[in-house]
Amino acid sequence: MILAIDVGGTHTDAVLLDSTGVVGSAKVPTKKEDLLECVLQAIDQVIQGCPVEQIEKVNLSTTLTTNAIVENKGEKVGLFILPGPGINPQTLLIGEENVILSGYIDHRGREVAPIYEEEIIRGIEKLKEKNIKYIAVVGKFSTRNNKHELAVERIIRKNYPQIEDVVLGHTLSGSLNFPRRVATAYLSTKIKKIHKNFVYSIQDALKIRNISAPVYLLKADGGTVELINSLHKPVETALSGPAASIMGAISLVDYNGTAIVLDIGGTTTDLAILVDNVPLFQPKGAIIGDYKTLVRALYTKSFGLGGDSVVSLVGDQLKIGPERMGPAACLGGPCPTPTDAFSVLNLTDLGKRELAVAAYQGIANSLGLEVKEVAEMVLDKVKKIIIGHINEAINEFKDQPVYTIHELLENFTLNPDLLIGIGGPAHLIIPLIASELNWLYSIPKDTTVANAIGAGCARTTAIITLRVDTAEGFLSIPEYSYRETLSSSSRITINEAEAMAVDWIRKKASEMSIPRSDLDVEITESQSFNVVDGFYTVGRIMDITAQIKPGISSMISIDKEAVSK
Amino acid sequence: MKRANKGTGLVFFPAFDWAISATHPEREERLLYTRDQIFEEGIMDLPNIKEYRAGIASEKDVQRVHICVPNVSAVATESHLISAGGAIAAADAVLQGEVKNAFALVRPPGHHAMRVVHGARGFCNINNESIMVEYIRKKYGNHLKIAFVDTDAHHADGTQDIYYNDPEVLHISIHQDGRTLYPGTGFVDELGGPGAFASTLNVPLPPNTTDEGLHYVLDNFVLPVLEEFKPDLVINAAGQDNHYTDPLTNMKISAQGYAQLNEKLKPDIAVLQGGYSIEGALPYVNVGIILAMAGIDYSYVKEPDYYPERRLQSDRVTEQIKRTVEQLQTIWSKRNSVDLNKIFGKGRYYERYRRIYYDTDGIQEEQKEKIYRCSECTGYRLITSKARLFTGRKQTAHIVLIPHHACRSCQEVGLEEFHKLKKNEKSDFVYLQDSENDLYLSNI
Ligand SMILES: [Zn+2]
Ligand SMILES: [Zn+2]
């Protein structure tokens, strides 16, 4: 059995899953100030009467890291950056103390200017004065050559043995984007202690409950990471909430085609896109709070519209959201909401209809209309807003710049024709939108605990970036700090390089004890260029990215809602 | 025309799967390191940068500029249409008021492609920036006054040819002296046709000109001329082969010099042309241009081997540039009092004869052109173009051009001429390009 917990904004859900589906669930209110406490409460409720030795795996999705980032909690970070030439580095100084070093590496991984030990030691003195013990070191193009970052770390450790941790930029992602690398390293460093405390507390608490199964955390990319492995890059576990809901949709609905997932809550709606049961990714990485990062994340588009959004009148125009003042009026809330519009029109038996009517009376009087007419207008507006966001999301992918003639002519477009609805108000709103768009729709049965199910079904993911530059004579995998010198006669082909990337990720997977049946490896990017000097080809540059795709663990086979065209 | 007061559009199309040939300077690798630098700098994440996807120029877009012999698909492949389509995407972003300015960082280049095209010359098949301009004039109004400032190290002979007799398009080319570099043209005395005298301007610079010399030309000639011409749009043909590390030229411009030029010139649209120092120059020059266009501090953008003394140039070079600028200042200030008959003769037609060599495709072309000296408009034009292809095959094209704002009579006579040619020259290709009526006809 799998025990899965999803910490949401208002509720924390726990489910027990056996191979066929949900066998138990629990719901407790989320206590933002003590997430550990509510996780344990939910676990205690759901495992009542369950033989804990049957639990094979615990999957956990929390808002811990997201909250810490948004609320700017965590340790003071000392940031060492090696910016080289380019954008003014002053714009990147987000550490509590920042040290700009003069060494730098170029786009080919060549050292252009060396580092100076004195500069680093001077920086360490500033950190000592402020008692800063968490340090991030980030170089421009460090994914092409990590030599400077490693050397700076050595000097820091030698001269400042009291430090708690040093995070190196190149280990966080193989992608090029220095400002995002800086932000990702900064956040990873900042929340390290908070995350570590949480990890150890969870381990202790499970031990007390005799749960010895391995524990995994859900990541923003819809995959999981083993608790202990999450200590290195805690920032990856941010934004796991939206990922949980998307994985929930995949685990409950089976559709070979393109689907839009709408997770409709009280205040906001999260939109995601599935193509043949695989979610689309955020092209460059997650945006967490105010930070653009290199954290791999599933694509989501959030907007301030939910069942409890405030409906008001601005001039003679209806305005819906983005704020929520409380529950719907029909449930005793303070102002009219979309849910109340359904109530007025007798489309739901939720709460008291007369309260909903009373709530809309004011707007109806101002517009000189019947309450029912206003309710119709509200639903019309809800439809328009949501469809507007759906179209925007589709166009975002359609207008995505491409860099080869082949891709440009291929003219990638998304043609979704299914809506998957999750969340409380989904059963009211989804049918309306689907009929307007003339699409199919599906609202899975267990929609209220879909996120916890999604967290439970998610399998472990991993990614590697392989760069081969035979002209410069190296092969490297930055995420694993791996670098190998190639002889000048090296003739690695693109096929060999791809095979190497696949082998690497398989090897990593077996180290992470990912079951063979969950090993869905794919090459997501593969580029190869001849390097020409004068009129002679002197080598090749190859960039390959391979990943274990996010998907549903083979341990589970829930009866899915099959949707066919 | 609504215009945005901030934001810079970027159309990046490196065509990573296209090359003229495996080791040709126009190969897949050309913008690879520029991509690395742009991506690593996080340029696309900057709040005032908006990235746009390149489009594909249509056959009609190409025919507004070129007479492709025998047809568009014979001389332009998808890569060329996308390079032009990238420039068009940049233009739309600006002219629809989404961004203040835009940079089409696209390849292959286009500024050596002339009006009549039999094949590729100077790595160019079709003229991406002119296709963009004719698209702009069609879509956003043919009254727009446009100025090109071409800063590629090579003379922009293609764009110059296309706008040779068009007074609403000012074409200024700043380049390494034609006596020392391909295509061997672009001298001070090339000033355009009888209908557009001095709207073609050339600033040949001696080899070893540095940032200092380039900025002297800019401050003392280009900017004052623009001030007077008052264009609605300024287009920078942003070739980067004038860099001090370029393998094909002898100029000494730096990324700082280029970014400062951009800041002064404030182009509405920049379109990449040449530039073949793909590691030592392009990553830095392109980042410099983008930051300058977006109004972001570019003072930290420097090549690995840059030092400030690179600005210094020899006194001999400085003197030569000063003389050239002086000559041009005189020409520009007297342009309206010049007796055109002295230059173009008193006949009803002005005739010119040219031999054009297509270095990339090995084509020899002979062109005879007659321009009708109309008192109402710039006059219809008749061109006979005979080309001998690399294979030895010969092809001849007879062309009638009717310009923008052509008078009624020139429109009618031009059309008659086309029908006459079609009847008489059955074994050759015959074309009519009517810019005024956006019409393109041929006998194929
Ligand atoms: Zn050039
Ligand atoms: Zn006329």
PDB file of N, CA and C in Angstrom, chain B residues 186-226:
ATOM      1  N   GLY B 186      30.301  50.870 -53.454  1.00  0.00           N
ATOM      2  CA  GLY B 186      29.949  51.651 -52.270  1.00  0.00           C
ATOM      3  C   GLY B 186      30.849  52.861 -52.085  1.00  0.00           C
ATOM      4  N   PHE B 187      31.103  53.572 -53.207  1.00  0.00           N
ATOM      5  CA  PHE B 187      31.939  54.763 -53.118  1.00  0.00           C
ATOM      6  C   PHE B 187      31.069  55.992 -52.915  1.00  0.00           C
ATOM      7  N   VAL B 188      31.747  57.052 -52.519  1.00  0.00           N
ATOM      8  CA  VAL B 188      31.050  58.297 -52.170  1.00  0.00           C
ATOM      9  C   VAL B 188      30.167  58.816 -53.314  1.00  0.00           C
ATOM     10  N   ASP B 189      30.618  58.559 -54.560  1.00  0.00           N
ATOM     11  CA  ASP B 189      29.866  59.126 -55.698  1.00  0.00           C
ATOM     12  C   ASP B 189      28.680  58.263 -56.136  1.00  0.00           C
ATOM     13  N   GLU B 190      28.405  57.152 -55.463  1.00  0.00           N
ATOM     14  CA  GLU B 190      27.182  56.392 -55.768  1.00  0.00           C
ATOM     15  C   GLU B 190      26.059  57.019 -54.957  1.00  0.00           C
ATOM     16  N   LEU B 191      25.180  57.742 -55.659  1.00  0.00           N
ATOM     17  CA  LEU B 191      24.212  58.572 -54.936  1.00  0.00           C
ATOM     18  C   LEU B 191      22.771  58.308 -55.334  1.00  0.00           C
ATOM     19  N   GLY B 192      22.560  57.236 -56.084  1.00  0.00           N
ATOM     20  CA  GLY B 192      21.181  56.895 -56.438  1.00  0.00           C
ATOM     21  C   GLY B 192      20.809  57.335 -57.823  1.00  0.00           C
ATOM     22  N   GLY B 193      19.572  57.017 -58.222  1.00  0.00           N
ATOM     23  CA  GLY B 193      19.079  57.296 -59.564  1.00  0.00           C
ATOM     24  C   GLY B 193      18.524  58.699 -59.699  1.00  0.00           C
ATOM     25  N   PRO B 194      18.043  59.033 -60.921  1.00  0.00           N
ATOM     26  CA  PRO B 194      17.568  60.391 -61.195  1.00  0.00           C
ATOM     27  C   PRO B 194      16.335  60.768 -60.364  1.00  0.00           C
ATOM     28  N   GLY B 195      15.585  59.762 -59.924  1.00  0.00           N
ATOM     29  CA  GLY B 195      14.375  60.058 -59.151  1.00  0.00           C
ATOM     30  C   GLY B 195      14.638  60.140 -57.664  1.00  0.00           C
ATOM     31  N   ALA B 196      15.872  59.855 -57.245  1.00  0.00           N
ATOM     32  CA  ALA B 196      16.130  59.776 -55.810  1.00  0.00           C
ATOM     33  C   ALA B 196      17.565  60.155 -55.510  1.00  0.00           C
ATOM     34  N   PHE B 197      17.993  61.270 -56.098  1.00  0.00           N
ATOM     35  CA  PHE B 197      19.388  61.659 -55.937  1.00  0.00           C
ATOM     36  C   PHE B 197      19.698  61.955 -54.465  1.00  0.00           C
ATOM     37  N   ALA B 198      20.800  61.387 -53.993  1.00  0.00           N
ATOM     38  CA  ALA B 198      21.284  61.559 -52.613  1.00  0.00           C
ATOM     39  C   ALA B 198      20.398  60.894 -51.570  1.00  0.00           C
ATOM     40  N   SER B 199      19.520  59.997 -52.001  1.00  0.00           N
ATOM     41  CA  SER B 199      18.900  59.154 -50.967  1.00  0.00           C
ATOM     42  C   SER B 199      19.615  57.811 -50.915  1.00  0.00           C
ATOM     43  N   THR B 200      20.683  57.707 -51.706  1.00  0.00           N
ATOM     44  CA  THR B 200      21.659  56.631 -51.531  1.00  0.00           C
ATOM     45  C   THR B 200      22.938  57.317 -51.072  1.00  0.00           C
ATOM     46  N   LEU B 201      23.474  56.898 -49.928  1.00  0.00           N
ATOM     47  CA  LEU B 201      24.707  57.506 -49.419  1.00  0.00           C
ATOM     48  C   LEU B 201      25.660  56.407 -48.979  1.00  0.00           C
ATOM     49  N   ASN B 202      26.923  56.587 -49.310  1.00  0.00           N
ATOM     50  CA  ASN B 202      27.920  55.579 -48.963  1.00  0.00           C
ATOM     51  C   ASN B 202      29.078  56.182 -48.205  1.00  0.00           C
ATOM     52  N   VAL B 203      29.444  55.527 -47.124  1.00  0.00           N
ATOM     53  CA  VAL B 203      30.584  55.965 -46.327  1.00  0.00           C
ATOM     54  C   VAL B 203      31.639  54.863 -46.319  1.00  0.00           C
ATOM     55  N   PRO B 204      32.561  54.892 -47.288  1.00  0.00           N
ATOM     56  CA  PRO B 204      33.627  53.888 -47.290  1.00  0.00           C
ATOM     57  C   PRO B 204      34.677  54.247 -46.242  1.00  0.00           C
ATOM     58  N   LEU B 205      35.056  53.257 -45.432  1.00  0.00           N
ATOM     59  CA  LEU B 205      36.039  53.504 -44.373  1.00  0.00           C
ATOM     60  C   LEU B 205      37.319  52.730 -44.665  1.00  0.00           C
ATOM     61  N   PRO B 206      38.454  53.309 -44.305  1.00  0.00           N
ATOM     62  CA  PRO B 206      39.705  52.581 -44.561  1.00  0.00           C
ATOM     63  C   PRO B 206      39.826  51.367 -43.640  1.00  0.00           C
ATOM     64  N   PRO B 207      40.594  50.363 -44.063  1.00  0.00           N
ATOM     65  CA  PRO B 207      40.874  49.244 -43.160  1.00  0.00           C
ATOM     66  C   PRO B 207      41.448  49.784 -41.849  1.00  0.00           C
ATOM     67  N   ASN B 208      41.219  49.057 -40.760  1.00  0.00           N
ATOM     68  CA  ASN B 208      41.709  49.427 -39.428  1.00  0.00           C
ATOM     69  C   ASN B 208      40.963  50.595 -38.791  1.00  0.00           C
ATOM     70  N   THR B 209      39.781  50.900 -39.299  1.00  0.00           N
ATOM     71  CA  THR B 209      38.942  51.885 -38.624  1.00  0.00           C
ATOM     72  C   THR B 209      38.445  51.273 -37.315  1.00  0.00           C
ATOM     73  N   THR B 210      38.510  52.049 -36.238  1.00  0.00           N
ATOM     74  CA  THR B 210      38.062  51.555 -34.931  1.00  0.00           C
ATOM     75  C   THR B 210      36.750  52.233 -34.522  1.00  0.00           C
ATOM     76  N   ASP B 211      36.324  51.964 -33.292  1.00  0.00           N
ATOM     77  CA  ASP B 211      35.123  52.606 -32.730  1.00  0.00           C
ATOM     78  C   ASP B 211      35.188  54.124 -32.905  1.00  0.00           C
ATOM     79  N   GLU B 212      36.393  54.666 -32.716  1.00  0.00           N
ATOM     80  CA  GLU B 212      36.582  56.112 -32.821  1.00  0.00           C
ATOM     81  C   GLU B 212      36.131  56.622 -34.189  1.00  0.00           C
ATOM     82  N   GLY B 213      36.590  55.950 -35.244  1.00  0.00           N
ATOM     83  CA  GLY B 213      36.251  56.377 -36.603  1.00  0.00           C
ATOM     84  C   GLY B 213      34.777  56.184 -36.899  1.00  0.00           C
ATOM     85  N   LEU B 214      34.232  55.060 -36.467  1.00  0.00           N
ATOM     86  CA  LEU B 214      32.820  54.765 -36.710  1.00  0.00           C
ATOM     87  C   LEU B 214      31.947  55.831 -36.046  1.00  0.00           C
ATOM     88  N   HIS B 215      32.294  56.193 -34.830  1.00  0.00           N
ATOM     89  CA  HIS B 215      31.489  57.183 -34.113  1.00  0.00           C
ATOM     90  C   HIS B 215      31.680  58.591 -34.668  1.00  0.00           C
ATOM     91  N   TYR B 216      32.828  58.834 -35.242  1.00  0.00           N
ATOM     92  CA  TYR B 216      33.027  60.123 -35.907  1.00  0.00           C
ATOM     93  C   TYR B 216      32.036  60.261 -37.066  1.00  0.00           C
ATOM     94  N   VAL B 217      31.914  59.186 -37.851  1.00  0.00           N
ATOM     95  CA  VAL B 217      30.981  59.174 -38.989  1.00  0.00           C
ATOM     96  C   VAL B 217      29.538  59.339 -38.504  1.00  0.00           C
ATOM     97  N   LEU B 218      29.255  58.640 -37.438  1.00  0.00           N
ATOM     98  CA  LEU B 218      27.901  58.674 -36.890  1.00  0.00           C
ATOM     99  C   LEU B 218      27.546  60.085 -36.424  1.00  0.00           C
ATOM    100  N   ASP B 219      28.437  60.665 -35.612  1.00  0.00           N
ATOM    101  CA  ASP B 219      28.156  61.976 -35.001  1.00  0.00           C
ATOM    102  C   ASP B 219      28.157  63.094 -36.034  1.00  0.00           C
ATOM    103  N   ASN B 220      29.057  62.998 -37.012  1.00  0.00           N
ATOM    104  CA  ASN B 220      29.247  64.130 -37.918  1.00  0.00           C
ATOM    105  C   ASN B 220      28.506  64.015 -39.238  1.00  0.00           C
ATOM    106  N   PHE B 221      28.025  62.821 -39.521  1.00  0.00           N
ATOM    107  CA  PHE B 221      27.322  62.701 -40.798  1.00  0.00           C
ATOM    108  C   PHE B 221      25.970  61.987 -40.664  1.00  0.00           C
ATOM    109  N   VAL B 222      25.989  60.751 -40.162  1.00  0.00           N
ATOM    110  CA  VAL B 222      24.766  59.941 -40.190  1.00  0.00           C
ATOM    111  C   VAL B 222      23.641  60.563 -39.350  1.00  0.00           C
ATOM    112  N   LEU B 223      23.959  60.922 -38.117  1.00  0.00           N
ATOM    113  CA  LEU B 223      22.900  61.460 -37.254  1.00  0.00           C
ATOM    114  C   LEU B 223      22.348  62.794 -37.781  1.00  0.00           C
ATOM    115  N   PRO B 224      23.216  63.729 -38.217  1.00  0.00           N
ATOM    116  CA  PRO B 224      22.671  64.968 -38.794  1.00  0.00           C
ATOM    117  C   PRO B 224      21.807  64.721 -40.041  1.00  0.00           C
ATOM    118  N   VAL B 225      22.205  63.764 -40.883  1.00  0.00           N
ATOM    119  CA  VAL B 225      21.415  63.472 -42.086  1.00  0.00           C
ATOM    120  C   VAL B 225      20.041  62.929 -41.680  1.00  0.00           C
ATOM    121  N   LEU B 226      20.038  62.037 -40.713  1.00  0.00           N
ATOM    122  CA  LEU B 226      18.761  61.482 -40.253  1.00  0.00           C
ATOM    123  C   LEU B 226      17.879  62.581 -39.667  1.00  0.00           C
TER     124      LEU B 226
END
